[in-house]
Each structure stands twice: as C-alpha cells, then as structure tokens.
C-alpha cells in the first residue's frame, strides 16, 4: 500500500478534526479523542470506550474504558495541536499528562464522584472508575496526540498492587496505523530464557513449523495483555470467546492441573517471523521472540485459562499447553491461515474470510457502491459517489497516489463526508434491524455480530441493497445530528442508535429508503419526527436500572425493551410518507408481508424446536436473565403448539434470541461455546 505522506496526513487529520468539532459543536480535543478511540476500538486495541472530559487542580482525563471481562481499566488523555508539525511532544510533557491521569485515579479512589453533579457523564465516569479499581487486574494509561513524541512511553509501574502500563499514540503511530491496512499493530512476544522447541524443516519456502509447550501462566498473561487481538485471525474463537469458561477446561484447571497437557488439544498459532536460538550445529533449540503472534485454533482454551485464573483463582503453575507454531510469510498469510484454521478443527468450520475485508460481501459492497452515482442533493446536477472503505486506509491510499489537482477532483467525486467503513455499515444495519444494544457494545463487537448473522443468513448484494444501505447511513447521520442538538453528550452514539431503532420499530420498517437515496437527505417530516422522538429515547437510555452505569445499561437487551416501551406515535406528516411494505435489512427487495406483521413473520421464520433448544441451553448455562428464561418457557411453548402470540411478545422473543446468539447459543448444533 502506498502511504499518505506523514505531513499530508497530519494536515488532513487537523482539517477533519476541526470540521467535526465545528459540525458537532464540540471542542477540538474532544473531537480528536472520539476519532482516535473509534479507530483503536475498531482495531481491537481497546473496547467499550467512553469520552468524558474532566479537569481540575492536578488532574485531567478525556475518556475511559472499564471491561469487566478483561479486568482492564483504561484511561485516556489528549494532546491535540492545530500545528502539530511545528513542535514535538516532549518527554516532560508526556510525563506531566500521565501524572494527571494518575492523580485522577487517586481522586476517584477517594470518592471524587461525591463532588460531581450526578446528572453529568463525568459522574458516571468517576463512578465506573471507582468501581473498576476494586478488582482491576491491569491499568493502561493512554496519551493520544497528533504531535510527534520525542520519547518512548514510561515503563511499567503500579497503582497499589495493580500493574500500570503507559502507551503513547502520537502522530507517527497514528499515521502508521491509518496507512498500514492491517487490523492492528503486530503482537510481539519475547521469551527469556528461550522457550524450548522442536523445529521441523519445511520444503516450502513460504512457511515453517515449530512445536513447543507453553506455561499456562504465560498464555493467560498474553490474553490478559492483548485480549481478543490474539485471535483476530481465528474468526471462530474471536467471535465466540465471550468471557465464558468451558466446563471441561475449568474442571481440569481446578482439579487436575497437572493433567491439562494430556487432556487438552493445545493451540495452533501463526507468526510472521520467529527468532530462534540455535546450537553449535545450527539446529534450532529455542524461541527467543515471536513477531505477529496469532492464535488460529484454541482461542477458547486461551481465554479460559485467563478467566479461570481471574475468577476462580486457579493456580496455573503446573499447567502446560502444547503449541504448534507456523511461521507464514506475510504475502501468503491470507491464503494459508484459513486452511490452518479449517484443518485444525473441522466442526463448524469458519475461516478468515468470514471476518476479513476480503469476504465476498465486503468486496461486492465496495464494487457496487463505488459504481453508483448518488443524485445531487443541492440540485446542482453534480453527482457523486459514496466510498465504502472495506479495508482501513483505502481512502487515504487513493489520495496518496494522486497529484494535488487529482486529489481535488477525487474529493469532488468522493467527498470525505460520503465515506463509510465496515464498522459503520454494521452500525447502520443493526440500528435499522432494532438491535441497538449490539451497536452499543462497541464497533468491533457489533461488527463481529454482524458477520455471525451474515454467515447464518447469507444473501446476494445488489444495487438495491447498496442504495438502501446508504439511505440508512443518511438516516443514522441525521439522527446523530439531532441527538447532538439535544445535548446527548458522551452518550450520543447510544442515543442515536436507539432512536433509529425505535423509529424503525414504530414505523414497522416502512421508512421509504429509496426516497432518502434519491434525495440524499431525510425529509422535513422525518427530521421533525426524529427531533420529537430523540429526547424521549434519551430519557429511557440515560435512566438505567439502579446501580447500573448508562454505558453498560445501553449494552443490554433490557435497555432496548425499555426504549421499545417508550410511548410515541408516528406523526401524521411522516405516516403519509411511509411505504406500504416493510424494508428488511438483508436484501434489496421489500418484504412480501405487510409491515405491521414484520415482527411476527420474523418469529415464524425461526424453527419451532429452536425456542425449546434456547430454553434448555439457557437453563444449562444460566446465561440469560430469569425473566428471559421465563419468557422462553411461556411464549416459546405457545409457539411450539402453534398458538398465537402478541406482537410485543414476539418482539421480546426476538431480543432474547439475539442475546442468546450473542452469548454463544448455536442454532441446530452444539450450544457449547467453542
């Protein structure tokens, strides 16, 4: 990939941030923070991030992420400059900002929230951080800057007994991240002393294989540090490792740790490069360093080691895990890794293409959207294209290949505002399909769920689907702007997706997406309806169950149940614009059933026996809430004997099924998480 010059990238970044800040009526540091956190979340570096700014004597913070499953607490502070190329981020400046984050931690531990307005997002941040500190196993402090840092990040320290690491994401790192075209920075693992291994010679020049036995503690440490980034090339594990511990693995770890090596199949991993320690005869004796480590089979084993140690306090000192490590040349990675994953485990095969940007679905969306001419919204007759960025950095890469005049022409045809990514597409689709709680779980997790559903129900991408996808983008962005106008603050993203979902529910998906495409904007009636609906949705989203943080509440299906019950009727002006038939999410045509019955139709499409399977799975795993299991028992059994159910019951049942799929239930197969 040809790279956008670092200086050009810096200027473009400043321009984009200034434009966003002006459009969203926020500060440039806040706009920059939001942008970087979205990129890092999409790359899997962080998850479930929230932006919230607070500054007082000696402390400053721009955002946080507290993950109960990972045990990590992340804090973010920003250094944004409008002229980033003129001066550097010095070591003293970096250390000063990290010190401000640490002071914030100390103040949170001592009850800072008691001095904050309970209605503010800063109060929620202080409350979440205070609670996370009680059982955090790792704290990460991030400094986000668009200047070039003159020093490395400070080394590891501790906060009480909790280890603390520091990361600087400066202009150089952000530029490399934006233009690399990879999911995230390669994972580098060092072994001192070297890890003993048996290396097999290969007749193939593009790969080689080594066998080794890893200490269980070290593998758990790797997962604690890198999380699902270790599993990016293993869709099966990456999508289904959701904080659960396999029962058999748990029993072995707790009661027979010394036999774990005999009982467990181990892991299959890949690397882009491995540094070996060799003997006098040149024979490879040990591994000193692995570059680009990825676990392509055995993700559940890896995650279970971490969770068993964290939750059950399992002692892994006598646990060993066998590893087959394949060194693959980068140019053959996309070809070889799916086969390794496929042949390592043939049950419920899922390959890399189900997750990667090379999946046929994403290739087709890119091909069709870039050929569609979007009507001129301003009546000028100047038609444009929408740019689907199926791989990160594609837009910048296209610009980098052009002259200044060529870049101007390119931006005229493909305006920056008409760019959208894979994560954006999943967000628009799930909002329309009334799954806002999935969207609220973050870009990466939501995209994973989108790919799971796509694999379960594949469909052909055509021009109609792409036009309506873009119409959903226009609708979502209109709702986003309206939420901003209602001072949604750091919860704007959650309020936006819930507003779109509630609109979709109220109209039974009868918003005329084809009209939105032709106009390239929403109608006055639709905008007015969103403006009326948004504050009602906001009230439900920002008033969670007692003791629940707003951000965590928005991730729950129960939050959607609350929003779905918000009293609101479609205004007459909008009702006059609605289609007669519902527009479903996963095909270009209209559904063949009138819109008001769309929910009942969706329930009817689920095999009757599946509701019983979900009920039994929920009882065995206790993965659903008691009210959800009761709903399955009562309503699910009515369906099994062909008795009618109400539309409200059907909607709740669909929510429960979506939650079950998210937690690892597999229709028609083994419901045990892999």
XYZ file of C-alpha atoms in Angstrom:
674
model
C 0.000 0.000 0.000
C 1.396 3.361 -0.907
C 1.398 5.645 2.091
C -0.042 9.082 2.521
C 2.860 11.365 3.414
C 3.062 11.903 7.172
C 2.894 15.672 6.783
C -0.116 15.434 4.480
C -1.745 13.005 6.912
C -1.150 15.451 9.790
C -2.770 18.321 7.890
C -5.694 16.164 6.794
C -6.191 14.956 10.367
C -6.290 18.520 11.729
C -8.720 19.548 8.991
C -11.032 16.623 9.697
C -10.984 17.265 13.453
C -11.677 20.984 13.037
C -14.573 20.246 10.676
C -16.010 17.643 13.050
C -15.688 19.942 16.046
C -17.481 22.738 14.185
C -20.230 20.458 12.896
C -20.811 18.788 16.266
C -20.326 21.954 18.285
C -17.681 20.418 20.496
C -14.030 21.148 21.280
C -11.202 20.003 19.034
C -9.615 17.826 21.767
C -12.946 16.065 22.304
C -13.445 15.541 18.550
C -9.901 14.208 18.247
C -10.373 11.906 21.246
C -13.584 10.460 19.838
C -11.992 9.853 16.434
C -8.916 8.084 17.831
C -10.912 5.964 20.259
C -13.178 4.793 17.434
C -10.135 3.777 15.382
C -8.473 1.991 18.305
C -11.703 0.215 19.164
C -12.173 -0.949 15.592
C -8.607 -2.263 15.648
C -9.200 -4.200 18.868
C -6.670 -2.210 20.916
C -9.429 -1.049 23.295
C -13.113 -1.810 23.757
C -16.237 -0.189 25.202
C -14.687 3.272 25.391
C -16.463 6.409 26.578
C -15.481 10.034 26.086
C -15.917 12.331 29.076
C -13.760 15.343 29.865
C -12.854 16.491 33.351
C -10.121 18.787 34.560
C -9.338 20.230 37.930
C -6.251 21.005 40.020
C -3.562 18.496 39.067
C -5.800 16.119 37.152
C -7.197 15.759 33.646
C -8.927 12.972 31.727
C -10.648 12.714 28.334
C -12.177 9.245 28.496
C -12.114 5.747 29.907
C -12.908 2.071 29.301
C -13.658 -0.413 32.063
C -14.073 -4.006 30.922
C -15.389 -6.463 33.489
C -14.425 -9.460 31.377
C -10.852 -8.392 30.693
C -10.245 -6.929 34.131
C -8.605 -3.913 32.457
C -9.171 -0.284 33.232
C -8.115 2.157 30.513
C -7.821 5.936 30.883
C -7.195 8.435 28.097
C -5.763 11.935 27.993
C -5.414 14.031 24.842
C -2.832 16.456 23.498
C -4.246 17.996 20.306
C -2.449 20.718 18.360
C -3.600 22.711 15.360
C 0.022 22.972 14.110
C 1.417 19.544 15.016
C 4.394 19.699 12.644
C 5.875 22.824 14.232
C 6.832 21.371 17.601
C 7.161 17.995 19.317
C 5.564 16.224 22.234
C 8.447 16.273 24.725
C 9.238 13.699 27.381
C 8.396 16.210 30.125
C 5.015 16.986 28.548
C 4.161 13.297 28.225
C 5.133 12.547 31.812
C 3.097 15.525 33.028
C -0.038 14.228 31.294
C 0.403 10.695 32.590
C 0.798 12.171 36.073
C -2.556 13.959 35.644
C -4.220 10.623 34.829
C -2.708 9.009 37.929
C -3.953 11.884 40.074
C -7.414 11.309 38.618
C -7.172 7.640 39.663
C -6.223 8.572 43.211
C -9.052 11.074 43.437
C -11.573 8.514 42.120
C -10.390 6.040 44.727
C -11.042 8.675 47.381
C -14.601 9.418 46.264
C -14.255 12.107 43.591
C -17.766 11.301 42.307
C -19.257 12.743 45.502
C -18.170 16.177 44.321
C -19.573 15.808 40.780
C -23.090 16.539 39.522
C -24.880 13.173 39.379
C -26.582 14.086 36.097
C -23.284 14.529 34.224
C -21.358 11.962 32.221
C -18.284 12.850 34.327
C -20.103 11.454 37.389
C -20.709 8.182 35.528
C -17.030 8.069 34.578
C -15.851 8.642 38.154
C -18.320 6.060 39.456
C -17.279 3.460 36.854
C -13.567 4.020 37.502
C -14.019 3.825 41.276
C -15.848 0.503 40.952
C -13.352 -0.864 38.406
C -10.433 -0.126 40.720
C -11.687 -2.656 43.270
C -10.915 -5.671 41.068
C -8.890 -4.365 38.117
C -6.018 -6.667 37.183
C -4.369 -4.152 34.855
C -4.482 -0.384 34.325
C -3.479 1.151 30.999
C -2.872 4.869 30.599
C -3.084 6.257 27.051
C -1.770 9.588 25.803
C -3.366 10.492 22.447
C -1.569 13.188 20.464
C -1.305 14.429 16.888
C 2.253 15.660 17.538
C 5.433 13.602 17.176
C 6.678 12.261 20.501
C 10.391 12.654 21.215
C 10.461 9.792 23.720
C 9.129 6.352 24.435
C 6.270 5.872 26.875
C 7.280 5.462 30.529
C 7.936 1.925 31.705
C 5.551 -0.216 33.770
C 4.645 0.986 37.256
C 1.920 0.063 39.736
C -1.117 1.582 41.382
C -1.170 -0.138 44.736
C -0.812 -3.767 43.703
C -2.274 -3.280 40.240
C 0.232 -3.127 37.351
C 0.132 0.045 35.251
C 1.335 0.396 31.666
C 1.672 3.536 29.543
C 1.032 3.977 25.823
C 1.658 6.992 23.610
C -0.316 7.161 20.378
C 1.381 10.055 18.616
C 1.354 11.287 15.021
C 3.866 8.666 13.872
C 1.910 5.804 15.384
C -1.479 7.093 14.246
C -0.146 7.583 10.720
C 1.310 4.085 10.640
C -1.955 2.695 11.969
C -4.028 4.585 9.382
C -1.928 3.560 6.377
C -0.912 0.014 7.290
C -4.135 -1.620 6.121
C -3.905 -4.151 8.961
C -6.299 -4.704 11.803
C -3.856 -3.623 14.494
C -0.184 -3.498 15.401
C 1.513 -6.946 15.389
C 1.830 -8.674 18.753
C 5.471 -9.162 19.776
C 6.265 -11.818 22.401
C 9.726 -12.370 23.937
C 10.926 -15.390 25.912
C 13.786 -15.110 28.414
C 15.031 -17.756 28.831
C 14.167 -19.014 25.340
C 11.171 -21.342 25.015
C 12.435 -24.863 24.125
C 11.074 -26.055 20.811
C 11.285 -28.687 18.124
C 11.589 -27.127 14.686
C 10.588 -29.128 11.628
C 12.307 -28.377 8.356
C 9.961 -27.432 5.511
C 10.369 -27.943 1.782
C 8.032 -24.974 1.248
C 9.764 -21.576 1.164
C 6.752 -19.612 2.455
C 6.269 -21.309 5.811
C 7.882 -23.439 8.529
C 6.593 -25.170 11.678
C 7.840 -25.436 15.259
C 6.390 -27.319 18.232
C 6.622 -26.073 21.811
C 4.991 -26.333 25.230
C 3.875 -23.059 26.822
C 3.459 -22.434 30.555
C -0.224 -21.904 31.315
C 0.537 -18.729 33.261
C 2.331 -17.219 30.264
C -0.564 -17.944 27.910
C -3.020 -16.435 30.409
C -0.746 -13.389 30.701
C -0.785 -12.961 26.922
C -4.572 -12.981 26.846
C -4.751 -10.580 29.789
C -2.448 -8.177 27.948
C -3.771 -8.445 24.405
C -7.295 -9.862 24.757
C -9.066 -10.848 21.553
C -6.329 -9.176 19.488
C -4.590 -12.547 19.851
C -7.495 -14.127 17.987
C -8.045 -11.760 15.080
C -7.140 -14.401 12.516
C -9.382 -17.015 14.118
C -12.960 -15.945 13.471
C -14.381 -18.910 15.297
C -12.597 -18.119 18.525
C -12.599 -14.373 18.005
C -16.354 -14.193 17.642
C -17.287 -16.743 20.278
C -14.842 -16.110 23.126
C -17.207 -14.068 25.224
C -15.889 -14.386 28.746
C -17.185 -17.913 29.346
C -15.058 -20.770 30.658
C -15.531 -24.156 29.046
C -16.773 -26.526 31.760
C -14.320 -29.309 30.918
C -11.366 -26.919 30.796
C -12.400 -25.404 34.127
C -12.662 -28.782 35.814
C -9.200 -29.763 34.569
C -7.648 -26.492 35.708
C -9.170 -26.641 39.179
C -8.909 -30.341 39.967
C -6.243 -31.843 37.708
C -3.922 -29.056 36.506
C -1.034 -31.463 36.053
C -3.049 -33.455 33.505
C -4.094 -30.455 31.439
C -1.415 -31.135 28.830
C -2.749 -34.682 28.394
C -6.408 -33.681 28.273
C -6.267 -30.561 26.110
C -5.548 -30.348 22.383
C -3.489 -27.198 22.823
C -3.320 -24.238 20.472
C -2.410 -23.653 16.854
C -0.691 -20.346 16.230
C 0.888 -18.392 13.397
C 3.601 -15.752 13.257
C 5.127 -13.511 10.617
C 8.635 -14.053 11.982
C 10.267 -16.120 14.734
C 13.722 -15.594 16.223
C 15.344 -18.887 17.241
C 18.276 -19.757 19.469
C 20.485 -22.237 17.651
C 23.006 -24.826 18.842
C 26.551 -25.233 17.640
C 25.370 -27.420 14.771
C 22.845 -24.834 13.639
C 19.874 -26.774 14.990
C 17.044 -24.639 16.376
C 16.774 -25.224 20.120
C 14.511 -22.483 21.407
C 12.318 -19.496 20.584
C 13.509 -16.099 21.815
C 10.943 -13.894 20.101
C 7.703 -14.231 18.098
C 6.578 -11.430 15.766
C 2.908 -11.085 14.811
C 1.603 -13.875 17.049
C -1.957 -15.013 16.287
C -3.846 -17.978 17.742
C -5.892 -19.520 14.934
C -7.208 -22.521 16.886
C -7.560 -22.846 20.636
C -8.964 -19.442 21.409
C -11.410 -20.875 23.972
C -8.547 -22.630 25.716
C -6.563 -19.409 25.863
C -9.442 -17.302 27.159
C -10.496 -19.980 29.659
C -7.026 -20.025 31.211
C -7.254 -16.282 31.784
C -10.804 -16.313 33.132
C -10.231 -19.357 35.372
C -7.196 -17.702 36.918
C -9.005 -14.385 37.337
C -12.412 -15.592 38.526
C -11.691 -18.946 40.159
C -8.205 -18.027 41.357
C -6.943 -21.159 39.614
C -3.242 -21.893 40.132
C -1.679 -22.379 36.687
C 1.844 -23.112 37.919
C 1.576 -26.773 36.867
C -0.435 -26.153 33.692
C 1.261 -26.588 30.323
C -0.218 -26.103 26.854
C 1.155 -27.548 23.649
C 1.580 -25.150 20.719
C 2.052 -25.732 17.026
C 3.543 -22.535 15.635
C 3.548 -21.920 11.888
C 5.724 -19.142 10.519
C 3.960 -17.717 7.449
C 5.330 -15.129 5.059
C 3.103 -12.016 5.154
C 2.204 -12.193 1.469
C 0.803 -15.732 1.919
C -0.997 -15.036 5.207
C -4.476 -14.647 3.732
C -4.116 -17.887 1.777
C -2.562 -20.194 4.356
C -4.133 -19.147 7.667
C -7.747 -20.058 6.730
C -6.589 -23.545 5.778
C -4.677 -23.989 9.022
C -7.763 -22.951 10.968
C -10.051 -25.129 8.849
C -7.946 -28.274 9.018
C -7.204 -27.846 12.738
C -10.872 -28.236 13.578
C -13.456 -29.280 11.010
C -16.509 -28.941 13.287
C -18.499 -25.784 12.498
C -15.789 -24.522 10.205
C -15.316 -20.773 9.999
C -12.485 -19.306 8.034
C -10.682 -15.998 7.949
C -12.773 -14.702 5.057
C -15.800 -14.628 7.374
C -14.149 -11.765 9.227
C -11.708 -10.127 6.859
C -12.220 -7.321 4.424
C -11.744 -9.863 1.630
C -15.069 -11.514 2.401
C -17.214 -11.641 -0.737
C -19.875 -9.482 0.918
C -17.494 -6.571 1.515
C -15.907 -6.899 -1.894
C -19.338 -6.718 -3.527
C -20.441 -3.730 -1.443
C -17.282 -1.860 -2.400
C -17.618 -2.724 -6.086
C -21.264 -1.694 -6.333
C -21.233 1.409 -4.103
C -18.288 2.902 -5.944
C -20.113 2.493 -9.238
C -23.376 4.049 -8.021
C -23.918 7.702 -8.868
C -25.549 9.469 -5.949
C -28.060 12.144 -7.045
C -27.015 15.740 -6.389
C -28.534 16.787 -3.068
C -28.202 20.511 -3.759
C -29.902 20.485 -7.155
C -26.658 21.387 -8.918
C -26.691 18.292 -11.084
C -23.223 17.360 -9.788
C -23.491 13.660 -8.979
C -21.075 11.977 -6.588
C -20.098 8.557 -5.237
C -20.124 7.050 -1.762
C -16.812 5.478 -0.736
C -17.049 2.141 1.097
C -13.763 1.590 2.911
C -13.680 -2.178 3.348
C -10.020 -2.050 4.459
C -8.710 0.650 6.737
C -6.744 3.360 4.963
C -8.170 2.811 1.470
C -9.416 6.384 1.143
C -6.071 7.857 2.207
C -4.273 5.401 -0.068
C -6.317 6.515 -3.081
C -5.434 10.147 -2.326
C -1.750 9.337 -1.868
C -1.487 8.131 -5.460
C -2.775 11.408 -6.942
C -1.347 14.835 -7.628
C -2.754 17.890 -5.842
C -5.120 18.528 -8.740
C -6.067 14.863 -8.837
C -6.820 14.883 -5.121
C -9.133 17.848 -5.591
C -11.036 16.035 -8.339
C -11.162 12.859 -6.252
C -12.649 14.673 -3.246
C -15.229 16.287 -5.511
C -16.374 12.857 -6.720
C -15.903 11.008 -3.413
C -16.425 13.622 -0.672
C -14.980 12.745 2.720
C -18.427 13.071 4.253
C -19.603 10.215 1.984
C -17.049 7.709 3.261
C -18.170 4.838 5.483
C -16.437 1.741 6.862
C -17.315 -1.877 7.600
C -17.994 -0.936 11.201
C -20.274 1.880 10.060
C -22.243 -0.455 7.796
C -22.805 -2.899 10.672
C -23.908 0.007 12.885
C -26.432 1.259 10.321
C -27.780 -2.237 9.658
C -28.218 -3.228 13.300
C -29.836 0.089 14.200
C -32.383 -0.429 11.410
C -32.861 -4.068 12.467
C -33.666 -2.940 16.033
C -30.524 -4.290 17.666
C -29.206 -1.104 19.297
C -27.839 -2.973 22.302
C -25.391 -4.715 19.968
C -24.325 -1.390 18.436
C -23.772 -0.022 21.938
C -21.283 -2.792 22.711
C -18.721 -1.097 20.506
C -17.675 -1.068 16.873
C -15.676 -4.264 16.959
C -18.174 -6.410 18.874
C -21.073 -5.118 16.814
C -19.223 -5.888 13.585
C -18.483 -9.397 14.841
C -22.182 -9.972 15.463
C -22.997 -8.645 12.003
C -20.629 -11.198 10.482
C -22.133 -14.016 12.567
C -25.598 -13.122 11.277
C -24.303 -12.754 7.738
C -22.770 -16.217 7.865
C -26.011 -17.671 9.236
C -28.159 -15.935 6.613
C -26.048 -15.080 3.559
C -27.624 -13.104 0.759
C -26.678 -11.603 -2.567
C -25.520 -7.997 -2.571
C -27.118 -5.970 -5.355
C -27.518 -2.304 -6.268
C -30.831 -2.005 -4.391
C -29.227 -3.278 -1.175
C -26.344 -0.816 -1.530
C -28.635 2.142 -2.223
C -30.695 1.322 0.845
C -27.592 0.817 2.959
C -26.518 4.339 2.028
C -30.033 5.574 2.829
C -29.669 4.004 6.281
C -26.375 5.860 6.627
C -28.090 9.147 5.782
C -30.885 8.375 8.271
C -28.431 7.431 11.022
C -26.341 10.555 10.483
C -29.440 12.723 10.573
C -30.420 11.146 13.896
C -26.877 11.656 15.146
C -27.038 15.358 14.384
C -30.382 15.657 16.135
C -29.066 13.814 19.206
C -26.167 16.264 19.267
C -28.647 19.141 19.217
C -30.356 17.666 22.281
C -27.044 17.713 24.194
C -26.667 13.930 24.258
C -23.041 14.346 25.341
C -20.843 11.263 25.638
C -23.897 9.011 25.226
C -24.729 10.413 21.791
C -23.765 7.213 19.966
C -26.056 5.092 22.149
C -28.927 7.565 21.944
C -28.565 7.749 18.152
C -28.731 4.001 17.564
C -31.651 3.624 19.983
C -33.506 6.500 18.314
C -33.120 4.922 14.873
C -34.154 1.527 16.228
C -37.228 2.979 17.962
C -38.179 4.778 14.748
C -37.759 1.535 12.820
C -39.988 -0.256 15.336
C -42.671 2.454 15.340
C -42.857 2.550 11.557
C -42.500 -1.233 11.165
C -39.501 -0.556 8.901
C -41.682 1.315 6.414
C -39.436 4.365 6.070
C -39.012 4.807 2.316
C -35.272 4.284 1.943
C -35.451 4.665 -1.821
C -36.750 8.217 -1.426
C -33.932 9.013 1.021
C -31.434 7.719 -1.531
C -32.894 9.841 -4.313
C -32.941 12.968 -2.150
C -29.651 12.206 -0.339
C -31.196 13.633 2.814
C -34.160 12.958 5.102
C -37.434 14.785 4.602
C -38.628 17.584 6.856
C -41.308 15.284 8.252
C -38.765 12.593 9.087
C -36.369 15.099 10.654
C -39.192 16.520 12.763
C -40.190 13.018 13.872
C -36.603 12.239 14.912
C -36.425 15.523 16.783
C -39.599 14.670 18.692
C -38.580 11.066 19.375
C -34.950 11.624 20.402
C -35.468 13.228 23.853
C -37.969 10.506 24.778
C -35.427 7.832 23.874
C -32.705 9.763 25.690
C -34.741 9.738 28.892
C -35.003 5.927 28.785
C -31.366 5.312 27.862
C -29.924 7.691 30.448
C -32.056 6.365 33.308
C -30.698 2.845 33.812
C -31.641 0.277 36.418
C -30.407 1.207 39.863
C -26.680 0.673 40.256
C -26.081 0.281 36.504
C -23.829 2.604 34.533
C -25.501 4.206 31.494
C -22.886 2.808 29.128
C -23.357 -0.727 30.471
C -27.139 -0.343 30.517
C -27.149 0.543 26.807
C -25.430 -2.775 26.021
C -28.267 -4.816 27.494
C -31.326 -6.122 25.689
C -33.311 -4.924 28.699
C -32.455 -1.347 27.725
C -33.991 -1.929 24.310
C -37.068 -3.391 25.980
C -37.379 -0.161 27.971
C -36.930 2.019 24.877
C -39.360 -0.128 22.885
C -41.990 0.649 25.540
C -41.474 4.413 25.242
C -44.838 5.959 24.342
C -44.591 7.559 20.910
C -46.787 7.582 17.824
C -45.722 8.248 14.260
C -46.700 11.833 13.343
C -49.270 12.188 10.564
C -46.826 14.023 8.301
C -44.418 11.091 8.440
C -47.180 8.493 8.239
C -48.135 9.949 4.856
C -44.623 9.240 3.543
C -44.332 5.612 4.689
C -44.266 2.674 2.303
C -46.986 0.068 2.380
C -44.462 -2.732 2.925
C -41.563 -3.138 5.316
C -37.998 -2.947 4.065
C -35.979 -5.739 5.627
C -32.291 -5.458 6.368
C -30.701 -8.288 4.431
C -31.972 -7.970 0.916
C -32.703 -5.287 -1.567
C -36.377 -6.011 -2.152
C -39.369 -5.373 0.057
C -40.763 -7.996 2.330
C -43.792 -9.825 0.989
C -45.717 -9.298 4.228
C -47.294 -6.012 5.379
C -45.064 -4.039 7.729
C -47.130 -4.249 10.975
C -46.724 -8.052 10.956
C -42.977 -7.997 10.261
C -42.030 -8.973 13.831
C -44.447 -11.908 13.870
C -43.129 -13.025 10.498
C -39.544 -12.912 11.806
C -40.536 -15.120 14.749
C -42.391 -17.523 12.454
C -39.247 -17.955 10.357
C -37.398 -19.401 13.354
C -37.840 -23.212 13.546
C -40.256 -24.053 16.362
C -37.891 -26.515 18.010
C -35.244 -23.817 18.278
C -37.153 -21.996 21.028
C -37.028 -25.152 23.134
C -33.349 -25.546 22.374
C -32.683 -21.982 23.563
C -34.695 -22.637 26.737
C -32.710 -25.801 27.531
C -29.421 -24.069 26.726
C -30.333 -21.126 28.952
C -31.183 -23.466 31.857
C -27.929 -25.386 31.468
C -25.682 -22.354 31.144
C -27.737 -19.808 33.141
C -26.635 -17.310 30.510
C -29.918 -15.384 30.293
C -31.802 -13.302 32.831
C -34.571 -15.111 34.805
C -37.324 -13.100 33.064
C -35.859 -14.052 29.679
C -35.867 -17.759 30.562
C -39.461 -17.436 31.769
C -40.441 -15.735 28.522
C -38.920 -18.608 26.544
C -40.810 -21.108 28.650
C -44.221 -19.442 28.326
C -44.201 -17.856 24.874
C -41.836 -20.378 23.293
C -44.138 -23.239 24.239
C -47.168 -21.382 22.852
C -45.369 -21.231 19.534
C -44.416 -24.893 19.691
C -48.110 -25.852 19.742
C -48.988 -23.249 17.101
C -50.834 -20.885 19.463
C -50.787 -17.162 18.583
C -48.626 -14.619 20.410
C -48.836 -10.840 20.503
C -46.522 -8.593 18.511
C -44.998 -7.292 21.761
C -44.258 -10.850 22.907
C -42.762 -11.645 19.511
C -40.504 -8.596 19.682
C -39.273 -9.601 23.153
C -38.688 -13.150 21.973
C -36.529 -11.910 19.099
C -34.488 -9.822 21.542
C -33.919 -12.889 23.739
C -32.851 -14.964 20.743
C -30.385 -12.270 19.673
C -28.959 -12.174 23.187
C -28.643 -15.982 23.234
C -26.789 -15.944 19.906
C -24.511 -13.261 21.287
C -23.725 -15.383 24.358
C -22.804 -18.482 22.369
C -26.004 -20.367 21.515
C -25.683 -22.076 18.127
C -28.919 -22.994 16.310
C -29.144 -26.577 15.151
C -25.832 -27.539 16.685
C -23.750 -27.826 19.789
C -24.602 -24.883 22.008
C -21.372 -25.121 23.961
C -19.091 -22.112 23.369
C -16.086 -23.052 21.266
